[in-house]
Amino acid sequence: MSLPLRPLRLLLLGAPGAGKGTQTSKLLKHFTGLTPISSGDLLRKEIQTKSEIGNYAQDIIAKGQLLPDSLISGLVINELNNRNLLNKNSSWLLDGFPRTLPQAKILNEDLVSKASDLNLVVELKVPERVILERIENRWVHVPSGRIYNLQYNPPKQQGVDDVTGEPLSKRPDDNAEVFQKRLNAYNETVDPLKSYYKDLGVLHSVEGETSDIIFPKLLDFIQNKFN
Ligand code: AMP
């Protein structure tokens, strides 16, 4: 376990089901001091606590649509602020946000003003056929965001989180019809986002069919760049 020498402010890009959450868990085991922020997890917690945002977001998420840029940007930037991460020394990892060009611009404005702009964006490239197979088997522990896959990463006891013993749930938006909508939403919004980060000189990609193939490539890449 080690911390990258230079502060790492990383965004993982990738289609839903590409394994952003799984790569995040794996990275956390290697790097202490790296704080993960997942916009989807933040929203699922809001839904669970039945907050105003949660109640509003529930239907939109269930339909596989995206939340308004200003709302989701406010939620994530608030979280970065509350956790005291908007400074040049902190290391963190964003998963699921920004997802659109306007979100990227809103975030960047805030980050640049705090000298803490993103210094690495990695797109996880996984064939769509593999993603569709994978999603049917995905279960999640909502409070922690831990993800299990019945095929290659099953919980020790069926339906139960390994760490807390609490129940796992199936995401209501992980069914074939809604999932296709989420994939379409990703494909429609990702190109301008990628161009934006390419122009900023921080965009890279890692390719593979499984998380175990992708992870060593991602780790190597980060270690070479940040050690
Ligand atoms: P995820 O867990 O990242 O797949 O997010 C689940 C759902 O939450 C998405 O399908 C969207 O409905 C919503 N969501 C998460 N992040 C964003 C975002 N950055 N912009 C808009 N909607 C989002």
Coordinates of N, CA and C and ligand atoms in Angstrom, one line a residue:
M1 N 0.8 -1.2 0.0 CA 0.0 0.0 0.0 C 0.9 1.2 0.0
S2 N 0.6 2.2 -0.9 CA 1.4 3.4 -1.0 C 0.6 4.5 -1.5
L3 N 1.0 5.7 -1.3 CA 0.3 6.9 -1.8 C 1.1 7.4 -2.9
P4 N 0.5 7.8 -4.0 CA 1.3 8.4 -5.1 C 2.0 9.6 -4.6
L5 N 3.2 9.8 -5.1 CA 4.0 11.0 -4.5 C 3.3 12.3 -4.8
R6 N 2.9 12.4 -6.1 CA 2.2 13.6 -6.5 C 0.7 13.4 -6.2
P7 N 0.0 14.5 -5.7 CA -1.4 14.3 -5.5 C -2.1 13.9 -6.8
L8 N -3.0 12.9 -6.6 CA -3.7 12.3 -7.8 C -5.1 12.8 -7.8
R9 N -5.6 13.5 -8.8 CA -7.0 13.8 -8.9 C -7.5 13.2 -10.2
L10 N -8.1 12.1 -10.0 CA -8.4 11.2 -11.1 C -9.9 11.1 -11.4
L11 N -10.3 11.1 -12.7 CA -11.6 10.8 -13.1 C -11.6 9.5 -13.9
L12 N -12.4 8.6 -13.5 CA -12.6 7.4 -14.3 C -13.8 7.5 -15.2
L13 N -13.6 7.4 -16.5 CA -14.7 7.5 -17.4 C -15.0 6.1 -17.9
G14 N -16.2 5.8 -18.3 CA -16.5 4.5 -18.9 C -18.0 4.3 -18.9
A15 N -18.4 3.5 -19.8 CA -19.8 3.2 -19.9 C -20.3 2.6 -18.6
P16 N -21.6 2.7 -18.3 CA -22.1 2.0 -17.2 C -21.8 0.6 -17.3
G17 N -21.3 0.0 -16.2 CA -21.0 -1.4 -16.3 C -19.6 -1.7 -16.8
A18 N -18.8 -0.7 -17.1 CA -17.5 -0.9 -17.6 C -16.5 -1.2 -16.4
G19 N -17.0 -1.1 -15.2 CA -16.2 -1.5 -14.0 C -15.5 -0.3 -13.3
K20 N -16.1 0.9 -13.4 CA -15.5 2.0 -12.7 C -15.5 1.8 -11.2
G21 N -16.6 1.2 -10.6 CA -16.6 1.0 -9.2 C -15.6 -0.1 -8.8
T22 N -15.5 -1.1 -9.6 CA -14.6 -2.2 -9.3 C -13.1 -1.7 -9.3
Q23 N -12.8 -0.9 -10.3 CA -11.4 -0.4 -10.4 C -11.2 0.5 -9.2
T24 N -12.2 1.3 -8.8 CA -12.0 2.2 -7.7 C -11.7 1.4 -6.4
S25 N -12.5 0.3 -6.2 CA -12.2 -0.5 -5.0 C -10.7 -1.1 -5.0
K26 N -10.3 -1.5 -6.2 CA -9.0 -2.1 -6.3 C -7.9 -1.0 -6.1
L27 N -8.2 0.2 -6.6 CA -7.2 1.3 -6.4 C -7.0 1.7 -5.0
L28 N -8.2 1.6 -4.3 CA -8.2 2.0 -2.8 C -7.3 1.1 -2.0
K29 N -7.2 -0.2 -2.5 CA -6.4 -1.1 -1.7 C -4.9 -0.8 -1.9
H30 N -4.6 -0.1 -3.0 CA -3.2 0.2 -3.3 C -2.8 1.5 -2.8
F31 N -3.7 2.5 -2.8 CA -3.3 3.8 -2.4 C -4.1 4.3 -1.2
T32 N -3.4 4.5 -0.1 CA -4.1 5.1 1.1 C -4.2 6.6 0.7
G33 N -5.2 7.2 1.3 CA -5.3 8.7 1.2 C -5.9 9.1 -0.1
L34 N -6.5 8.1 -0.9 CA -7.2 8.5 -2.1 C -8.7 8.4 -1.8
T35 N -9.4 9.5 -1.8 CA -10.8 9.5 -1.5 C -11.7 9.3 -2.7
P36 N -12.5 8.3 -2.6 CA -13.4 8.0 -3.8 C -14.7 8.8 -3.7
I37 N -15.2 9.4 -4.8 CA -16.5 10.1 -4.8 C -17.2 9.5 -6.0
S38 N -18.3 8.9 -5.8 CA -19.1 8.3 -6.9 C -20.5 9.1 -6.9
S39 N -20.8 9.7 -8.0 CA -22.1 10.5 -8.0 C -23.3 9.5 -7.9
G40 N -23.2 8.3 -8.5 CA -24.3 7.4 -8.4 C -24.5 6.9 -7.0
D41 N -23.4 6.7 -6.2 CA -23.5 6.3 -4.8 C -24.1 7.4 -4.0
L42 N -23.6 8.6 -4.3 CA -24.2 9.8 -3.5 C -25.7 9.8 -3.7
L43 N -26.1 9.6 -5.0 CA -27.6 9.7 -5.3 C -28.3 8.6 -4.6
R44 N -27.7 7.4 -4.7 CA -28.4 6.2 -4.1 C -28.6 6.4 -2.5
K45 N -27.6 7.1 -1.9 CA -27.7 7.4 -0.5 C -28.8 8.4 -0.3
E46 N -28.9 9.4 -1.1 CA -30.0 10.4 -1.0 C -31.4 9.7 -1.1
I47 N -31.4 8.7 -2.1 CA -32.7 8.0 -2.2 C -33.0 7.2 -1.0
Q48 N -32.0 6.6 -0.4 CA -32.2 5.7 0.7 C -32.7 6.5 1.9
T49 N -32.2 7.7 2.1 CA -32.6 8.6 3.2 C -33.8 9.4 2.9
K50 N -34.4 9.2 1.7 CA -35.6 9.9 1.3 C -35.5 11.4 1.4
S51 N -34.3 11.9 1.0 CA -34.1 13.4 1.1 C -34.9 14.0 -0.1
E52 N -34.9 15.3 -0.2 CA -35.6 16.0 -1.3 C -35.0 15.7 -2.6
I53 N -33.6 15.7 -2.6 CA -32.9 15.4 -3.9 C -33.1 13.9 -4.2
G54 N -33.1 13.0 -3.2 CA -33.3 11.6 -3.4 C -34.7 11.4 -4.1
N55 N -35.7 12.0 -3.5 CA -37.1 11.8 -4.0 C -37.2 12.3 -5.5
Y56 N -36.5 13.4 -5.8 CA -36.5 13.9 -7.1 C -35.8 13.0 -8.1
A57 N -34.6 12.5 -7.6 CA -33.7 11.7 -8.5 C -34.3 10.3 -8.8
Q58 N -35.1 9.8 -7.9 CA -35.4 8.4 -8.0 C -36.1 8.0 -9.3
D59 N -37.0 8.8 -9.8 CA -37.7 8.5 -11.0 C -36.8 8.6 -12.2
I60 N -36.0 9.7 -12.2 CA -35.1 10.0 -13.3 C -34.1 8.8 -13.5
I61 N -33.5 8.4 -12.3 CA -32.5 7.3 -12.3 C -33.2 6.0 -12.8
A62 N -34.4 5.7 -12.3 CA -35.1 4.5 -12.7 C -35.4 4.5 -14.2
K63 N -35.5 5.6 -14.8 CA -35.7 5.6 -16.3 C -34.4 5.6 -17.1
G64 N -33.3 5.7 -16.4 CA -32.0 5.6 -17.1 C -31.7 7.0 -17.7
Q65 N -32.3 8.1 -17.2 CA -32.0 9.4 -17.7 C -31.0 10.1 -16.8
L66 N -30.4 11.2 -17.3 CA -29.4 11.9 -16.5 C -30.1 13.0 -15.7
L67 N -29.6 13.3 -14.6 CA -30.1 14.4 -13.7 C -29.6 15.8 -14.3
P68 N -30.3 16.9 -14.0 CA -29.8 18.2 -14.5 C -28.4 18.4 -14.1
D69 N -27.6 19.1 -15.0 CA -26.2 19.3 -14.7 C -26.0 20.1 -13.5
S70 N -26.8 21.2 -13.2 CA -26.5 22.0 -12.1 C -26.7 21.3 -10.8
L71 N -27.8 20.4 -10.8 CA -28.1 19.7 -9.5 C -26.9 18.7 -9.2
I72 N -26.5 17.9 -10.1 CA -25.5 16.9 -9.8 C -24.2 17.5 -9.6
S73 N -23.9 18.6 -10.3 CA -22.6 19.3 -10.0 C -22.6 19.9 -8.6
G74 N -23.7 20.5 -8.2 CA -23.8 21.0 -6.8 C -23.6 19.9 -5.8
L75 N -24.2 18.7 -6.0 CA -24.1 17.6 -5.1 C -22.7 17.2 -4.9
V76 N -22.0 17.0 -6.0 CA -20.6 16.4 -6.0 C -19.7 17.5 -5.4
I77 N -19.8 18.7 -5.9 CA -18.9 19.8 -5.5 C -19.0 20.0 -4.0
N78 N -20.3 19.9 -3.5 CA -20.6 20.0 -2.1 C -19.8 19.0 -1.3
E79 N -19.9 17.7 -1.8 CA -19.2 16.6 -1.2 C -17.7 16.8 -1.1
L80 N -17.1 17.3 -2.2 CA -15.7 17.6 -2.2 C -15.3 18.6 -1.2
N81 N -16.2 19.6 -1.1 CA -16.0 20.7 -0.2 C -16.1 20.2 1.3
N82 N -17.2 19.5 1.6 CA -17.4 19.0 2.9 C -16.3 18.1 3.4
R83 N -15.7 17.4 2.5 CA -14.7 16.4 2.9 C -13.3 17.1 2.8
N84 N -13.3 18.4 2.6 CA -12.1 19.2 2.6 C -11.1 18.7 1.5
L85 N -11.6 18.5 0.3 CA -10.8 17.9 -0.7 C -10.4 18.9 -1.8
L86 N -10.9 20.1 -1.7 CA -10.7 21.1 -2.7 C -9.4 21.9 -2.4
N87 N -8.3 21.2 -2.5 CA -7.0 21.9 -2.2 C -5.9 21.1 -3.0
K88 N -4.8 21.7 -3.2 CA -3.8 21.1 -4.1 C -3.1 19.9 -3.5
N89 N -3.3 19.6 -2.3 CA -2.6 18.4 -1.7 C -3.4 17.2 -1.6
S90 N -4.7 17.3 -1.8 CA -5.6 16.1 -1.6 C -5.5 15.2 -2.9
S91 N -5.7 13.9 -2.6 CA -5.8 12.9 -3.7 C -7.2 12.4 -3.7
W92 N -7.9 12.4 -4.8 CA -9.3 11.8 -4.9 C -9.6 11.2 -6.2
L93 N -10.7 10.5 -6.3 CA -11.0 9.8 -7.5 C -12.5 10.0 -7.7
L94 N -12.9 10.5 -8.9 CA -14.3 10.7 -9.2 C -14.8 9.6 -10.1
D95 N -16.0 9.1 -9.8 CA -16.6 8.0 -10.6 C -18.0 8.4 -11.0
G96 N -18.3 8.6 -12.3 CA -19.6 8.9 -12.7 C -19.9 10.4 -12.8
F97 N -19.0 11.2 -12.4 CA -19.2 12.7 -12.6 C -17.8 13.3 -12.8
P98 N -17.6 14.2 -13.8 CA -18.6 14.7 -14.7 C -19.0 13.7 -15.8
R99 N -20.2 13.8 -16.3 CA -20.7 12.9 -17.3 C -21.0 13.7 -18.6
T100 N -21.1 15.0 -18.5 CA -21.4 15.8 -19.7 C -20.5 17.0 -19.7
L101 N -20.4 17.6 -20.9 CA -19.5 18.7 -21.0 C -19.8 19.9 -20.1
P102 N -21.1 20.3 -20.0 CA -21.4 21.4 -19.0 C -21.0 21.0 -17.6
Q103 N -21.1 19.8 -17.2 CA -20.7 19.4 -15.8 C -19.2 19.5 -15.7
A104 N -18.5 19.1 -16.7 CA -17.0 19.2 -16.7 C -16.6 20.7 -16.6
K105 N -17.3 21.5 -17.2 CA -16.9 23.0 -17.2 C -17.2 23.6 -15.8
I106 N -18.4 23.2 -15.2 CA -18.7 23.7 -13.9 C -17.7 23.2 -12.9
L107 N -17.3 21.9 -13.0 CA -16.4 21.4 -12.0 C -15.0 22.1 -12.2
N108 N -14.6 22.2 -13.4 CA -13.3 22.7 -13.7 C -13.1 24.1 -13.1
E109 N -14.2 24.9 -13.3 CA -14.1 26.3 -12.8 C -13.8 26.3 -11.3
D110 N -14.5 25.4 -10.6 CA -14.3 25.3 -9.1 C -12.9 24.8 -8.8
L111 N -12.5 23.8 -9.5 CA -11.2 23.2 -9.2 C -10.1 24.1 -9.5
V112 N -10.1 24.8 -10.6 CA -9.0 25.7 -11.0 C -8.9 26.8 -10.0
S113 N -10.1 27.3 -9.5 CA -10.0 28.4 -8.5 C -9.4 27.9 -7.2
K114 N -9.3 26.6 -7.0 CA -8.7 26.1 -5.7 C -7.4 25.4 -6.0
A115 N -6.8 25.6 -7.2 CA -5.6 25.0 -7.6 C -5.6 23.5 -7.5
S116 N -6.8 22.9 -7.7 CA -6.9 21.4 -7.6 C -7.5 20.8 -8.8
D117 N -7.2 21.2 -10.0 CA -7.8 20.7 -11.2 C -7.4 19.2 -11.4
L118 N -8.3 18.5 -12.1 CA -8.1 17.1 -12.4 C -6.7 16.9 -13.1
N119 N -5.9 16.0 -12.7 CA -4.6 15.8 -13.4 C -4.6 14.4 -14.1
L120 N -5.6 13.6 -14.1 CA -5.7 12.4 -14.9 C -7.1 12.0 -15.1
V121 N -7.4 11.7 -16.4 CA -8.7 11.2 -16.8 C -8.5 9.9 -17.5
V122 N -9.0 8.8 -17.0 CA -8.8 7.5 -17.7 C -10.1 6.9 -18.2
E123 N -10.2 6.6 -19.4 CA -11.4 6.0 -19.9 C -11.2 4.4 -19.9
L124 N -12.1 3.7 -19.3 CA -12.1 2.3 -19.3 C -12.9 1.8 -20.5
K125 N -12.2 1.1 -21.4 CA -12.8 0.6 -22.6 C -13.1 -0.8 -22.5
V126 N -14.4 -1.2 -22.5 CA -14.8 -2.6 -22.4 C -15.9 -2.8 -23.5
P127 N -15.7 -3.9 -24.2 CA -16.7 -4.2 -25.3 C -18.2 -4.2 -24.7
E128 N -19.1 -3.7 -25.5 CA -20.5 -3.6 -25.1 C -21.1 -5.0 -24.8
R129 N -20.7 -5.9 -25.6 CA -21.2 -7.3 -25.4 C -20.9 -7.8 -24.0
V130 N -19.6 -7.5 -23.5 CA -19.2 -8.0 -22.2 C -19.9 -7.2 -21.1
I131 N -20.2 -5.9 -21.3 CA -20.9 -5.1 -20.3 C -22.3 -5.7 -20.1
L132 N -23.0 -6.0 -21.2 CA -24.4 -6.4 -21.1 C -24.5 -7.7 -20.4
E133 N -23.5 -8.6 -20.6 CA -23.5 -9.9 -19.8 C -23.3 -9.7 -18.3
R134 N -22.4 -8.7 -18.1 CA -22.0 -8.5 -16.7 C -23.1 -7.9 -15.8
I135 N -23.9 -7.0 -16.4 CA -24.8 -6.2 -15.7 C -25.9 -7.0 -15.0
E136 N -26.3 -8.1 -15.7 CA -27.3 -9.0 -15.2 C -27.0 -9.6 -13.8
N137 N -25.7 -9.7 -13.6 CA -25.2 -10.4 -12.4 C -24.7 -9.5 -11.3
R138 N -24.9 -8.2 -11.5 CA -24.4 -7.2 -10.5 C -25.3 -7.0 -9.3
W139 N -24.7 -7.0 -8.1 CA -25.4 -6.7 -6.9 C -24.6 -5.7 -6.1
V140 N -25.3 -4.8 -5.4 CA -24.6 -3.7 -4.7 C -24.9 -3.6 -3.2
H141 N -23.9 -3.2 -2.4 CA -24.2 -2.8 -1.0 C -24.3 -1.3 -1.0
V142 N -25.5 -0.8 -0.9 CA -25.7 0.6 -1.1 C -24.9 1.5 -0.1
P143 N -24.9 1.3 1.2 CA -24.2 2.2 2.1 C -22.7 2.4 1.8
S144 N -22.0 1.3 1.3 CA -20.6 1.4 1.0 C -20.3 1.6 -0.5
G145 N -21.3 1.2 -1.3 CA -21.0 1.2 -2.8 C -20.3 -0.1 -3.2
R146 N -20.0 -1.0 -2.3 CA -19.3 -2.2 -2.7 C -20.2 -3.0 -3.7
I147 N -19.4 -3.5 -4.7 CA -20.1 -4.2 -5.8 C -19.7 -5.7 -5.9
Y148 N -20.7 -6.5 -6.1 CA -20.4 -7.9 -6.3 C -21.0 -8.4 -7.6
N149 N -20.3 -9.4 -8.2 CA -20.8 -10.0 -9.4 C -21.0 -11.5 -9.2
L150 N -22.2 -12.0 -9.4 CA -22.4 -13.4 -9.1 C -21.5 -14.4 -9.8
Q151 N -21.0 -14.0 -11.0 CA -20.1 -14.9 -11.7 C -18.7 -14.9 -11.2
Y152 N -18.1 -13.7 -11.1 CA -16.6 -13.7 -10.8 C -16.2 -13.0 -9.6
N153 N -17.2 -12.4 -8.8 CA -16.8 -11.8 -7.5 C -18.0 -12.0 -6.6
P154 N -18.5 -13.2 -6.3 CA -19.7 -13.4 -5.5 C -19.4 -13.1 -4.1
P155 N -20.5 -12.6 -3.3 CA -20.3 -12.5 -1.9 C -20.1 -13.8 -1.2
K156 N -19.5 -13.8 0.0 CA -19.2 -15.1 0.6 C -20.6 -15.8 0.9
Q157 N -21.5 -15.0 1.4 CA -22.9 -15.6 1.6 C -23.9 -14.9 0.7
Q158 N -24.7 -15.7 0.1 CA -25.6 -15.2 -1.0 C -26.4 -14.0 -0.5
G159 N -26.4 -12.9 -1.2 CA -27.3 -11.8 -0.8 C -26.8 -10.9 0.3
V160 N -25.6 -11.1 0.8 CA -25.2 -10.4 2.0 C -23.8 -9.8 1.8
D161 N -23.6 -8.6 2.3 CA -22.3 -7.9 2.1 C -21.2 -8.6 3.0
D162 N -20.0 -8.8 2.5 CA -19.0 -9.5 3.2 C -18.5 -8.8 4.4
V163 N -18.5 -7.5 4.4 CA -17.9 -6.7 5.5 C -18.9 -6.4 6.6
T164 N -20.1 -6.0 6.2 CA -21.1 -5.6 7.3 C -22.1 -6.6 7.6
G165 N -22.3 -7.6 6.7 CA -23.4 -8.6 6.9 C -24.7 -8.0 6.5
E166 N -24.8 -6.8 6.0 CA -26.1 -6.2 5.6 C -26.5 -6.7 4.2
P167 N -27.8 -6.6 3.9 CA -28.3 -7.2 2.7 C -27.8 -6.4 1.4
L168 N -27.6 -7.2 0.4 CA -27.3 -6.6 -0.9 C -28.5 -6.3 -1.7
S169 N -28.5 -5.4 -2.7 CA -29.7 -5.2 -3.5 C -29.3 -5.1 -5.0
K170 N -30.3 -5.3 -5.8 CA -30.2 -5.2 -7.2 C -30.5 -3.8 -7.5
R171 N -29.7 -3.1 -8.3 CA -30.1 -1.7 -8.7 C -31.3 -1.8 -9.6
P172 N -32.4 -1.0 -9.3 CA -33.6 -1.0 -10.2 C -33.3 -0.6 -11.6
D173 N -32.2 0.1 -11.8 CA -31.8 0.5 -13.2 C -30.9 -0.4 -13.9
D174 N -30.6 -1.6 -13.3 CA -29.8 -2.6 -13.9 C -30.6 -3.7 -14.7
N175 N -31.7 -3.3 -15.3 CA -32.4 -4.3 -16.2 C -32.1 -3.9 -17.6
A176 N -32.4 -4.9 -18.5 CA -31.9 -4.8 -19.9 C -32.4 -3.5 -20.6
E177 N -33.7 -3.2 -20.4 CA -34.3 -2.0 -21.1 C -33.7 -0.7 -20.7
V178 N -33.7 -0.5 -19.3 CA -33.1 0.8 -18.8 C -31.6 0.8 -19.1
F179 N -31.0 -0.3 -19.0 CA -29.6 -0.3 -19.2 C -29.2 0.2 -20.6
Q180 N -29.9 -0.3 -21.6 CA -29.7 0.2 -22.9 C -29.8 1.7 -23.0
K181 N -30.8 2.3 -22.3 CA -30.9 3.7 -22.3 C -29.7 4.4 -21.6
R182 N -29.2 3.8 -20.6 CA -28.0 4.4 -19.9 C -26.8 4.3 -20.8
L183 N -26.7 3.2 -21.5 CA -25.6 3.1 -22.5 C -25.7 4.1 -23.6
N184 N -26.9 4.3 -24.1 CA -27.1 5.3 -25.1 C -26.7 6.7 -24.6
A185 N -27.2 7.0 -23.3 CA -26.9 8.3 -22.7 C -25.4 8.5 -22.6
Y186 N -24.7 7.5 -22.3 CA -23.2 7.6 -22.2 C -22.6 7.9 -23.5
N187 N -23.0 7.1 -24.5 CA -22.4 7.2 -25.9 C -22.7 8.6 -26.4
E188 N -23.9 9.2 -26.1 CA -24.2 10.5 -26.6 C -23.4 11.6 -26.0
T189 N -23.1 11.4 -24.7 CA -22.4 12.6 -24.0 C -20.9 12.5 -23.9
V190 N -20.4 11.3 -24.1 CA -19.0 11.1 -23.8 C -18.0 11.8 -24.7
D191 N -18.3 11.9 -26.0 CA -17.4 12.4 -27.0 C -16.9 13.9 -26.7
P192 N -17.9 14.8 -26.5 CA -17.5 16.1 -26.1 C -16.7 16.2 -24.8
L193 N -17.0 15.3 -23.9 CA -16.3 15.3 -22.6 C -14.8 14.8 -22.9
K194 N -14.7 13.8 -23.7 CA -13.3 13.3 -24.0 C -12.5 14.4 -24.7
S195 N -13.2 15.1 -25.7 CA -12.4 16.1 -26.4 C -11.9 17.2 -25.5
Y196 N -12.8 17.5 -24.5 CA -12.5 18.6 -23.5 C -11.2 18.2 -22.7
Y197 N -11.2 16.9 -22.2 CA -10.1 16.5 -21.4 C -8.9 16.3 -22.3
K198 N -9.1 15.9 -23.5 CA -7.9 15.7 -24.4 C -7.2 17.0 -24.6
D199 N -8.0 18.1 -24.8 CA -7.5 19.4 -25.0 C -6.7 19.9 -23.8
L200 N -7.2 19.4 -22.6 CA -6.5 19.8 -21.4 C -5.3 19.0 -21.1
G201 N -5.1 17.9 -22.0 CA -3.9 17.1 -22.0 C -3.9 16.0 -20.9
V202 N -5.1 15.7 -20.4 CA -5.1 14.7 -19.2 C -5.8 13.4 -19.6
L203 N -6.3 13.2 -20.9 CA -7.0 12.1 -21.2 C -6.2 10.9 -21.6
H204 N -6.5 9.7 -21.0 CA -5.9 8.4 -21.4 C -6.9 7.3 -21.4
S205 N -6.6 6.2 -22.0 CA -7.5 5.1 -21.9 C -6.9 3.7 -21.6
V206 N -7.6 2.8 -21.0 CA -7.1 1.5 -20.8 C -8.2 0.5 -21.3
E207 N -7.8 -0.6 -21.9 CA -8.7 -1.4 -22.6 C -8.6 -2.9 -22.1
G208 N -9.8 -3.6 -22.1 CA -9.7 -5.0 -21.7 C -11.1 -5.5 -21.5
E209 N -11.3 -6.8 -21.4 CA -12.6 -7.5 -21.3 C -13.0 -7.7 -19.8
T210 N -12.0 -7.8 -19.0 CA -12.3 -8.0 -17.6 C -11.6 -7.0 -16.7
S211 N -12.1 -6.9 -15.4 CA -11.5 -6.0 -14.5 C -10.1 -6.4 -14.2
D212 N -9.9 -7.7 -14.2 CA -8.5 -8.2 -13.8 C -7.5 -8.0 -14.9
I213 N -8.0 -7.8 -16.1 CA -7.0 -7.4 -17.2 C -6.8 -5.9 -17.2
I214 N -7.9 -5.2 -16.9 CA -7.7 -3.7 -16.9 C -6.9 -3.2 -15.7
F215 N -7.1 -3.8 -14.5 CA -6.5 -3.2 -13.4 C -5.0 -3.0 -13.4
P216 N -4.2 -4.1 -13.8 CA -2.8 -4.0 -13.8 C -2.3 -2.9 -14.7
K217 N -3.0 -2.7 -15.8 CA -2.7 -1.6 -16.8 C -2.9 -0.3 -16.2
L218 N -4.0 -0.1 -15.5 CA -4.4 1.1 -14.8 C -3.4 1.5 -13.7
L219 N -3.0 0.5 -13.0 CA -2.1 0.7 -11.8 C -0.7 1.1 -12.3
D220 N -0.3 0.3 -13.4 CA 1.0 0.6 -14.0 C 1.1 2.1 -14.4
F221 N 0.0 2.4 -15.1 CA -0.1 3.7 -15.7 C 0.0 4.8 -14.6
I222 N -0.7 4.6 -13.5 CA -0.8 5.6 -12.4 C 0.6 5.7 -11.8
Q223 N 1.2 4.5 -11.5 CA 2.5 4.5 -10.8 C 3.6 5.1 -11.6
N224 N 3.5 4.9 -12.9 CA 4.6 5.5 -13.8 C 4.4 7.0 -13.8
K225 N 3.2 7.5 -13.8 CA 2.9 8.9 -14.0 C 3.1 9.7 -12.7
F226 N 2.8 9.0 -11.6 CA 2.7 9.8 -10.3 C 3.7 9.4 -9.3
N227 N 4.6 8.4 -9.5 CA 5.6 8.1 -8.5 C 6.9 8.9 -8.9
Ligands
AMP1 P1 -24.1 5.4 -11.9 O1 -24.1 4.6 -10.6 O2 -22.9 6.3 -12.1 O3 -24.3 4.5 -13.1 O4 -25.3 6.4 -11.9 C1 -26.7 5.9 -11.8 C2 -27.6 7.0 -12.3 O5 -27.5 8.2 -11.5 C3 -27.4 7.4 -13.7 O6 -28.0 6.6 -14.6 C4 -28.1 8.8 -13.7 O7 -29.5 8.7 -13.7 C5 -27.7 9.4 -12.3 N1 -26.4 10.1 -12.4 C6 -25.2 9.7 -11.8 N2 -24.2 10.5 -12.1 C7 -24.7 11.5 -12.9 C8 -24.2 12.6 -13.5 N3 -22.9 12.9 -13.4 N4 -25.0 13.3 -14.3 C9 -26.3 13.0 -14.4 N5 -26.9 12.0 -13.8 C10 -26.1 11.2 -13.1

